[in-house]
Amino acid sequence: MRSIPSLPQNDSPAQQELRLATLTQERQVYAYNFDSRLSPLGIAAQVPRQDNFSFVWLDGVATTGLQLLGNVLAIGAKLFDNGEAIQNDAGLSELELRRVEGTYRELTDGFSRLSDRTSRLHQAPRSPAVTLIADVIERPRTLLKAAGQKLEETAGVAIVSELATQAALDAPAIGQDILDLIDTLLKKLLSEAGDLFLKYLGLYGKAASLDNYTAQFSLLQPPSVASNYETDLIFARMRLAGPNPALLQGIAALPEKFPVTDAQYQSVMGSQDTLARAGQEGRLYLLDYAVFQGIPTGQTSGGQKYIEAPLALFAVPAANQADRKLRAVAIQCSQTPGRSNPIFTPADGTSWSLARLHVQVADGNYHELIAHLGLTHLILEEFTLSTHRQLAPQHPLYLLLTPHFQGTLAINNAAETSLIAPGGPVDQLLAGEIKASTQVSIQAVANQSINQSFLPRALAARGVDDASKLPDYPYRDDALLLWNDIRAWVSDYLAIYYNDDAAVRSDYELQAWVTELASPDAGKLKDVTEGGGGIQTFEYLVDLTTYIIFTASVQHAAVNFPQRTVMSYTPALPLAAYAPAPTSVEELPPSTELTHLPPLQMAFLQQAVTFGLGNVYFTRLGGYDTYLREPWFADARVWPALEVFQKRLRATEREIGQRNLSRIPYETLLPTAIPQSINI
């Protein structure tokens, strides 16, 4: 049973000494590394064993890996007979065909081995060792020390103890085998041999039609957006309920660098409306991707990659209109207006479609580098490290926050060592050179004001908080419900331990925690203290804690899971263009879009990465006890507040369900679809 939490200033001198000794040890375990691909940001120097991936998480990853690998093998099923290539539409040589057959055998063998290892994860004894399995999931190190004793106590049979102990000892190795196997198979598909295999399967080179992208989904269900992404309605809606739903900015007037005319505006919004009127009424909205201006771009087997720094104008019809959905009005593909950088509107046919595609490329890169990697994963890395280094395990804030950090150090380490490594998936898929892309993420963290990131403030700062001006904004509306649910829970929980502001100011562990977060030699986070420094009030502590939990759960879910439901179909949101943006308004054949879209091998990689990252759900918001044999919170005073929180989440689930009856459904922020932490 965990001890009842306490504030350090209320402990005895002996207890305070014990807390300090524990923290001294933890600072060695949770050390900073400032010399990585993410330098100068501090990341964990190592992933402590207790922070490694759990077995339940590994099961989800393995299952997703089997789905993806099975999909590839299904595409190739009709092209092989007993492992032998039976046709050669790709014009490969005999030697190349033999290599293709070798790759096919490796993949089928990999599928069998992955399936076997997944099955072995499920073989730990179930009864009488249910309590043991809970520990396997959460605390491998504790289990290894006590497995035999626990089973003897519950079963009284030595052989059961021996078997369970062996299962516990085997499971970490099985889990590592799964991760190594998935990594090996991915590298195989990224290799020269993988290229030959994809050529043989018809998954390589420029697409002849959009059907080639749909054909990449053999056993997988294509996202619903595959059937409607080319409409302006869905293009506009992605700003409000897509993978990157927190960038749209309300404006009163257009910037000089984006000189849209009233005639262009009225071609979409009607002759009775004007830019001046819409701006005055708060109905104009802007996307500005200036962050990508001049970024060095990379090359792949598909050729030179391109990314622009576009501006896009959107507007909401006036209040007297029946349909007040956001509409796409105009696009300028780079920052400086001129004859070679015209403004496109929906009246411009294929040229408009190409301009829209280049906005999507910029949005996809912004999403992955800033909204996703930078403002969820990397920021939470700093909170995770500082919490372990400055708050003793019996601190109430430590107990509240650590479930929301489960798996974060491990997944961030995997990203730093593999995903964003030179030649890795991000380097292959995104438009910029990998060093330049990584720098975008680093700068996003450095520039982010934590205090201005609290959801109500962030919405107001972007001018999108007023539902009368922007009525249909699913992300805003659902996220606010969840922010309020989390804030009420945090306030109720912390009020058990902090009687007043003086208790907050006297908590020297808490003050050391926030000092480290803001330190230029440690967390490096911007605007993470109150005026005067430190944390001065209970209300600020509640807001900051709410932000941490919201970011780890709701915000990460908002940007992570649409990778599967939108981005796995590459034409809907390509991560790089393969031709420059149009420089004139002219009639072009619709097939021109295919020259701008990624080649099929890059689309295949985008499908694998985004489906994989968007298909693993581990833990659920509010489910602190899900994998434990006893309550996570030992203090019985917490239980009523937790029950209220869980009831609020169920009510929010019903409210979102009702909203989805009268809008295009947005299911990303259903509470049952939101994990507790950033673990994928």
Tab-separated table of C-alpha atoms in Angstrom, residues 87-293:
chain	number	residue	atom	x	y	z
A	87	GLN	CA	4.886	-12.121	-62.741
A	88	ASN	CA	7.190	-9.262	-63.638
A	89	ASP	CA	5.215	-6.193	-64.673
A	90	ALA	CA	7.919	-4.035	-63.074
A	91	GLY	CA	10.540	-5.271	-65.566
A	92	LEU	CA	12.987	-6.523	-62.929
A	93	SER	CA	15.998	-8.668	-63.791
A	94	GLU	CA	16.239	-12.291	-62.676
A	95	LEU	CA	18.682	-11.296	-59.950
A	96	GLU	CA	16.316	-8.592	-58.754
A	97	LEU	CA	13.413	-11.053	-58.720
A	98	ARG	CA	15.432	-13.403	-56.506
A	99	ARG	CA	16.059	-10.498	-54.111
A	100	VAL	CA	12.334	-9.716	-54.126
A	101	GLU	CA	11.597	-13.330	-53.220
A	102	GLY	CA	14.130	-13.107	-50.407
A	103	THR	CA	12.456	-9.982	-49.037
A	104	TYR	CA	9.050	-11.649	-49.277
A	105	ARG	CA	10.353	-14.619	-47.272
A	106	GLU	CA	11.862	-12.298	-44.664
A	107	LEU	CA	8.578	-10.433	-44.286
A	108	THR	CA	6.462	-13.581	-44.037
A	109	ASP	CA	8.919	-15.003	-41.519
A	110	GLY	CA	8.830	-11.691	-39.652
A	111	PHE	CA	5.042	-11.850	-39.565
A	112	SER	CA	5.200	-15.337	-38.038
A	113	ARG	CA	7.807	-14.332	-35.463
A	114	LEU	CA	5.913	-11.185	-34.516
A	115	SER	CA	2.730	-13.204	-34.104
A	116	ASP	CA	4.591	-15.751	-31.973
A	117	ARG	CA	6.091	-13.122	-29.692
A	118	THR	CA	2.737	-11.423	-29.293
A	119	SER	CA	1.218	-14.737	-28.227
A	120	ARG	CA	4.024	-15.306	-25.731
A	121	LEU	CA	3.248	-11.975	-24.081
A	122	HIS	CA	-0.162	-13.412	-23.204
A	123	GLN	CA	1.142	-16.580	-21.578
A	124	ALA	CA	1.873	-15.295	-18.068
A	125	PRO	CA	-0.295	-17.147	-15.507
A	126	ARG	CA	-3.699	-15.599	-14.938
A	127	SER	CA	-4.812	-17.246	-11.719
A	128	PRO	CA	-4.022	-17.076	-8.894
A	129	ALA	CA	-1.539	-14.452	-10.072
A	130	VAL	CA	-3.794	-11.629	-11.244
A	131	THR	CA	-2.050	-9.342	-8.778
A	132	LEU	CA	1.263	-10.389	-10.221
A	133	ILE	CA	0.212	-9.445	-13.754
A	134	ALA	CA	-0.756	-5.977	-12.596
A	135	ASP	CA	2.767	-5.550	-11.299
A	136	VAL	CA	4.208	-6.954	-14.529
A	137	ILE	CA	2.444	-4.213	-16.411
A	138	GLU	CA	3.389	-1.351	-14.149
A	139	ARG	CA	6.581	-2.190	-12.285
A	140	PRO	CA	8.823	-4.856	-13.836
A	141	ARG	CA	11.653	-4.238	-11.375
A	142	THR	CA	9.444	-4.661	-8.316
A	143	LEU	CA	7.936	-7.796	-9.766
A	144	LEU	CA	11.270	-9.438	-10.471
A	145	LYS	CA	12.208	-9.146	-6.811
A	146	ALA	CA	8.920	-10.363	-5.402
A	147	ALA	CA	7.269	-12.571	-8.021
A	148	GLY	CA	8.041	-15.903	-6.387
A	149	GLN	CA	7.045	-14.774	-2.909
A	150	LYS	CA	3.731	-13.285	-4.052
A	151	LEU	CA	2.672	-16.400	-5.900
A	152	GLU	CA	3.628	-18.655	-3.017
A	153	GLU	CA	1.483	-16.504	-0.750
A	154	THR	CA	-1.517	-16.664	-3.091
A	155	ALA	CA	-1.149	-20.165	-4.482
A	156	GLY	CA	1.042	-21.997	-2.017
A	157	VAL	CA	2.519	-23.989	-4.882
A	158	ALA	CA	6.238	-23.674	-5.555
A	159	ILE	CA	6.033	-24.724	-9.198
A	160	VAL	CA	3.484	-21.993	-9.962
A	161	SER	CA	5.838	-19.491	-8.372
A	162	GLU	CA	8.691	-20.752	-10.528
A	163	LEU	CA	6.669	-20.538	-13.745
A	164	ALA	CA	5.374	-17.067	-13.007
A	165	THR	CA	8.808	-15.821	-12.065
A	166	GLN	CA	10.140	-17.175	-15.350
A	167	ALA	CA	7.307	-15.447	-17.248
A	168	ALA	CA	8.179	-12.206	-15.513
A	169	LEU	CA	11.838	-12.638	-16.377
A	170	ASP	CA	11.041	-13.525	-20.012
A	171	ALA	CA	8.551	-10.741	-20.672
A	172	PRO	CA	11.013	-7.813	-20.920
A	173	ALA	CA	13.094	-9.835	-23.374
A	174	ILE	CA	9.988	-10.686	-25.402
A	175	GLY	CA	9.013	-7.033	-25.445
A	176	GLN	CA	12.452	-5.994	-26.649
A	177	ASP	CA	12.287	-8.715	-29.300
A	178	ILE	CA	9.031	-7.202	-30.541
A	179	LEU	CA	10.487	-3.697	-30.772
A	180	ASP	CA	13.675	-4.966	-32.427
A	181	LEU	CA	11.696	-7.038	-34.918
A	182	ILE	CA	9.438	-4.137	-35.908
A	183	ASP	CA	12.500	-1.906	-36.286
A	184	THR	CA	14.233	-4.528	-38.451
A	185	LEU	CA	11.206	-4.958	-40.702
A	186	LEU	CA	10.806	-1.196	-41.118
A	187	LYS	CA	14.484	-0.830	-42.018
A	188	LYS	CA	14.112	-3.651	-44.539
A	189	LEU	CA	11.278	-1.801	-46.258
A	190	LEU	CA	13.378	1.401	-46.279
A	191	SER	CA	16.371	-0.377	-47.816
A	192	GLU	CA	17.322	-0.932	-51.459
A	193	ALA	CA	15.868	-4.432	-51.188
A	194	GLY	CA	12.670	-2.883	-49.873
A	195	ASP	CA	12.549	-0.558	-52.871
A	196	LEU	CA	12.773	-3.552	-55.218
A	197	PHE	CA	10.014	-5.297	-53.297
A	198	LEU	CA	7.750	-2.242	-53.503
A	199	LYS	CA	8.478	-1.916	-57.232
A	200	TYR	CA	7.414	-5.515	-57.734
A	201	LEU	CA	4.203	-4.869	-55.783
A	202	GLY	CA	3.425	-1.734	-57.811
A	203	LEU	CA	3.944	0.499	-54.780
A	204	TYR	CA	6.777	2.553	-56.237
A	205	GLY	CA	7.129	5.630	-58.423
A	206	LYS	CA	4.604	8.211	-59.533
A	207	ALA	CA	0.963	7.273	-59.235
A	208	ALA	CA	-0.999	6.850	-62.455
A	209	SER	CA	-4.203	7.781	-60.630
A	210	LEU	CA	-5.518	8.343	-57.126
A	211	ASP	CA	-6.679	4.727	-57.181
A	212	ASN	CA	-3.038	3.718	-56.685
A	213	TYR	CA	-3.085	5.341	-53.237
A	214	THR	CA	-6.369	3.680	-52.299
A	215	ALA	CA	-4.983	0.312	-53.409
A	216	GLN	CA	-2.406	0.553	-50.618
A	217	PHE	CA	-5.233	-0.326	-48.227
A	218	SER	CA	-5.760	-4.043	-48.774
A	219	LEU	CA	-6.564	-5.361	-45.300
A	220	LEU	CA	-6.770	-1.889	-43.757
A	221	GLN	CA	-9.837	0.324	-43.949
A	222	PRO	CA	-9.076	3.563	-45.828
A	223	PRO	CA	-9.902	6.683	-43.801
A	224	SER	CA	-13.292	8.165	-44.638
A	225	VAL	CA	-11.527	11.364	-45.707
A	226	ALA	CA	-10.258	9.493	-48.781
A	227	SER	CA	-13.673	9.997	-50.374
A	228	ASN	CA	-14.109	13.719	-49.680
A	229	TYR	CA	-10.738	15.387	-48.976
A	230	GLU	CA	-10.821	17.199	-52.340
A	231	THR	CA	-13.838	19.292	-51.336
A	232	ASP	CA	-13.392	22.825	-50.028
A	233	LEU	CA	-15.738	22.003	-47.143
A	234	ILE	CA	-13.378	19.325	-45.801
A	235	PHE	CA	-10.310	21.465	-46.532
A	236	ALA	CA	-11.775	24.207	-44.320
A	237	ARG	CA	-12.992	21.763	-41.700
A	238	MET	CA	-9.504	20.321	-41.215
A	239	ARG	CA	-8.567	23.674	-39.652
A	240	LEU	CA	-11.202	23.021	-36.979
A	241	ALA	CA	-11.255	19.248	-36.538
A	242	GLY	CA	-8.221	17.859	-38.344
A	243	PRO	CA	-4.731	16.812	-37.270
A	244	ASN	CA	-3.646	20.420	-36.609
A	245	PRO	CA	-6.742	22.120	-35.163
A	246	ALA	CA	-5.079	24.849	-33.072
A	247	LEU	CA	-3.410	27.127	-35.625
A	248	LEU	CA	-6.246	29.135	-37.204
A	249	GLN	CA	-6.038	32.801	-36.191
A	250	GLY	CA	-8.880	35.318	-36.114
A	251	ILE	CA	-7.974	38.640	-37.769
A	252	ALA	CA	-9.628	42.041	-38.119
A	253	ALA	CA	-7.858	42.808	-41.403
A	254	LEU	CA	-5.506	41.092	-43.805
A	255	PRO	CA	-1.750	41.683	-43.505
A	256	GLU	CA	-0.162	43.715	-46.292
A	257	LYS	CA	1.711	40.648	-47.524
A	258	PHE	CA	-1.612	38.971	-48.437
A	259	PRO	CA	-3.526	41.469	-50.646
A	260	VAL	CA	-6.785	39.622	-51.294
A	261	THR	CA	-9.275	41.886	-53.084
A	262	ASP	CA	-12.959	42.315	-52.343
A	263	ALA	CA	-13.725	40.830	-55.750
A	264	GLN	CA	-11.794	37.678	-54.879
A	265	TYR	CA	-13.429	37.531	-51.470
A	266	GLN	CA	-16.913	38.007	-52.902
A	267	SER	CA	-16.390	35.262	-55.481
A	268	VAL	CA	-16.668	32.897	-52.523
A	269	MET	CA	-18.688	34.759	-49.882
A	270	GLY	CA	-21.180	36.586	-52.106
A	271	SER	CA	-21.577	40.149	-53.329
A	272	GLN	CA	-23.339	41.347	-50.168
A	273	ASP	CA	-20.272	40.698	-47.996
A	274	THR	CA	-16.943	42.550	-47.881
A	275	LEU	CA	-13.560	42.009	-46.292
A	276	ALA	CA	-13.975	45.114	-44.147
A	277	ARG	CA	-17.370	44.031	-42.861
A	278	ALA	CA	-16.218	40.472	-42.164
A	279	GLY	CA	-13.152	41.754	-40.321
A	280	GLN	CA	-15.203	44.152	-38.233
A	281	GLU	CA	-17.624	41.358	-37.310
A	282	GLY	CA	-14.824	38.930	-36.414
A	283	ARG	CA	-15.463	36.507	-39.280
A	284	LEU	CA	-12.029	36.452	-40.974
A	285	TYR	CA	-9.473	33.756	-40.194
A	286	LEU	CA	-5.904	33.237	-41.342
A	287	LEU	CA	-3.327	30.474	-41.613
A	288	ASP	CA	0.259	31.703	-41.905
A	289	TYR	CA	3.109	29.229	-42.355
A	290	ALA	CA	5.916	31.801	-42.344
A	291	VAL	CA	7.955	29.431	-40.159
A	292	PHE	CA	8.822	27.421	-43.290
A	293	GLN	CA	10.101	30.325	-45.364
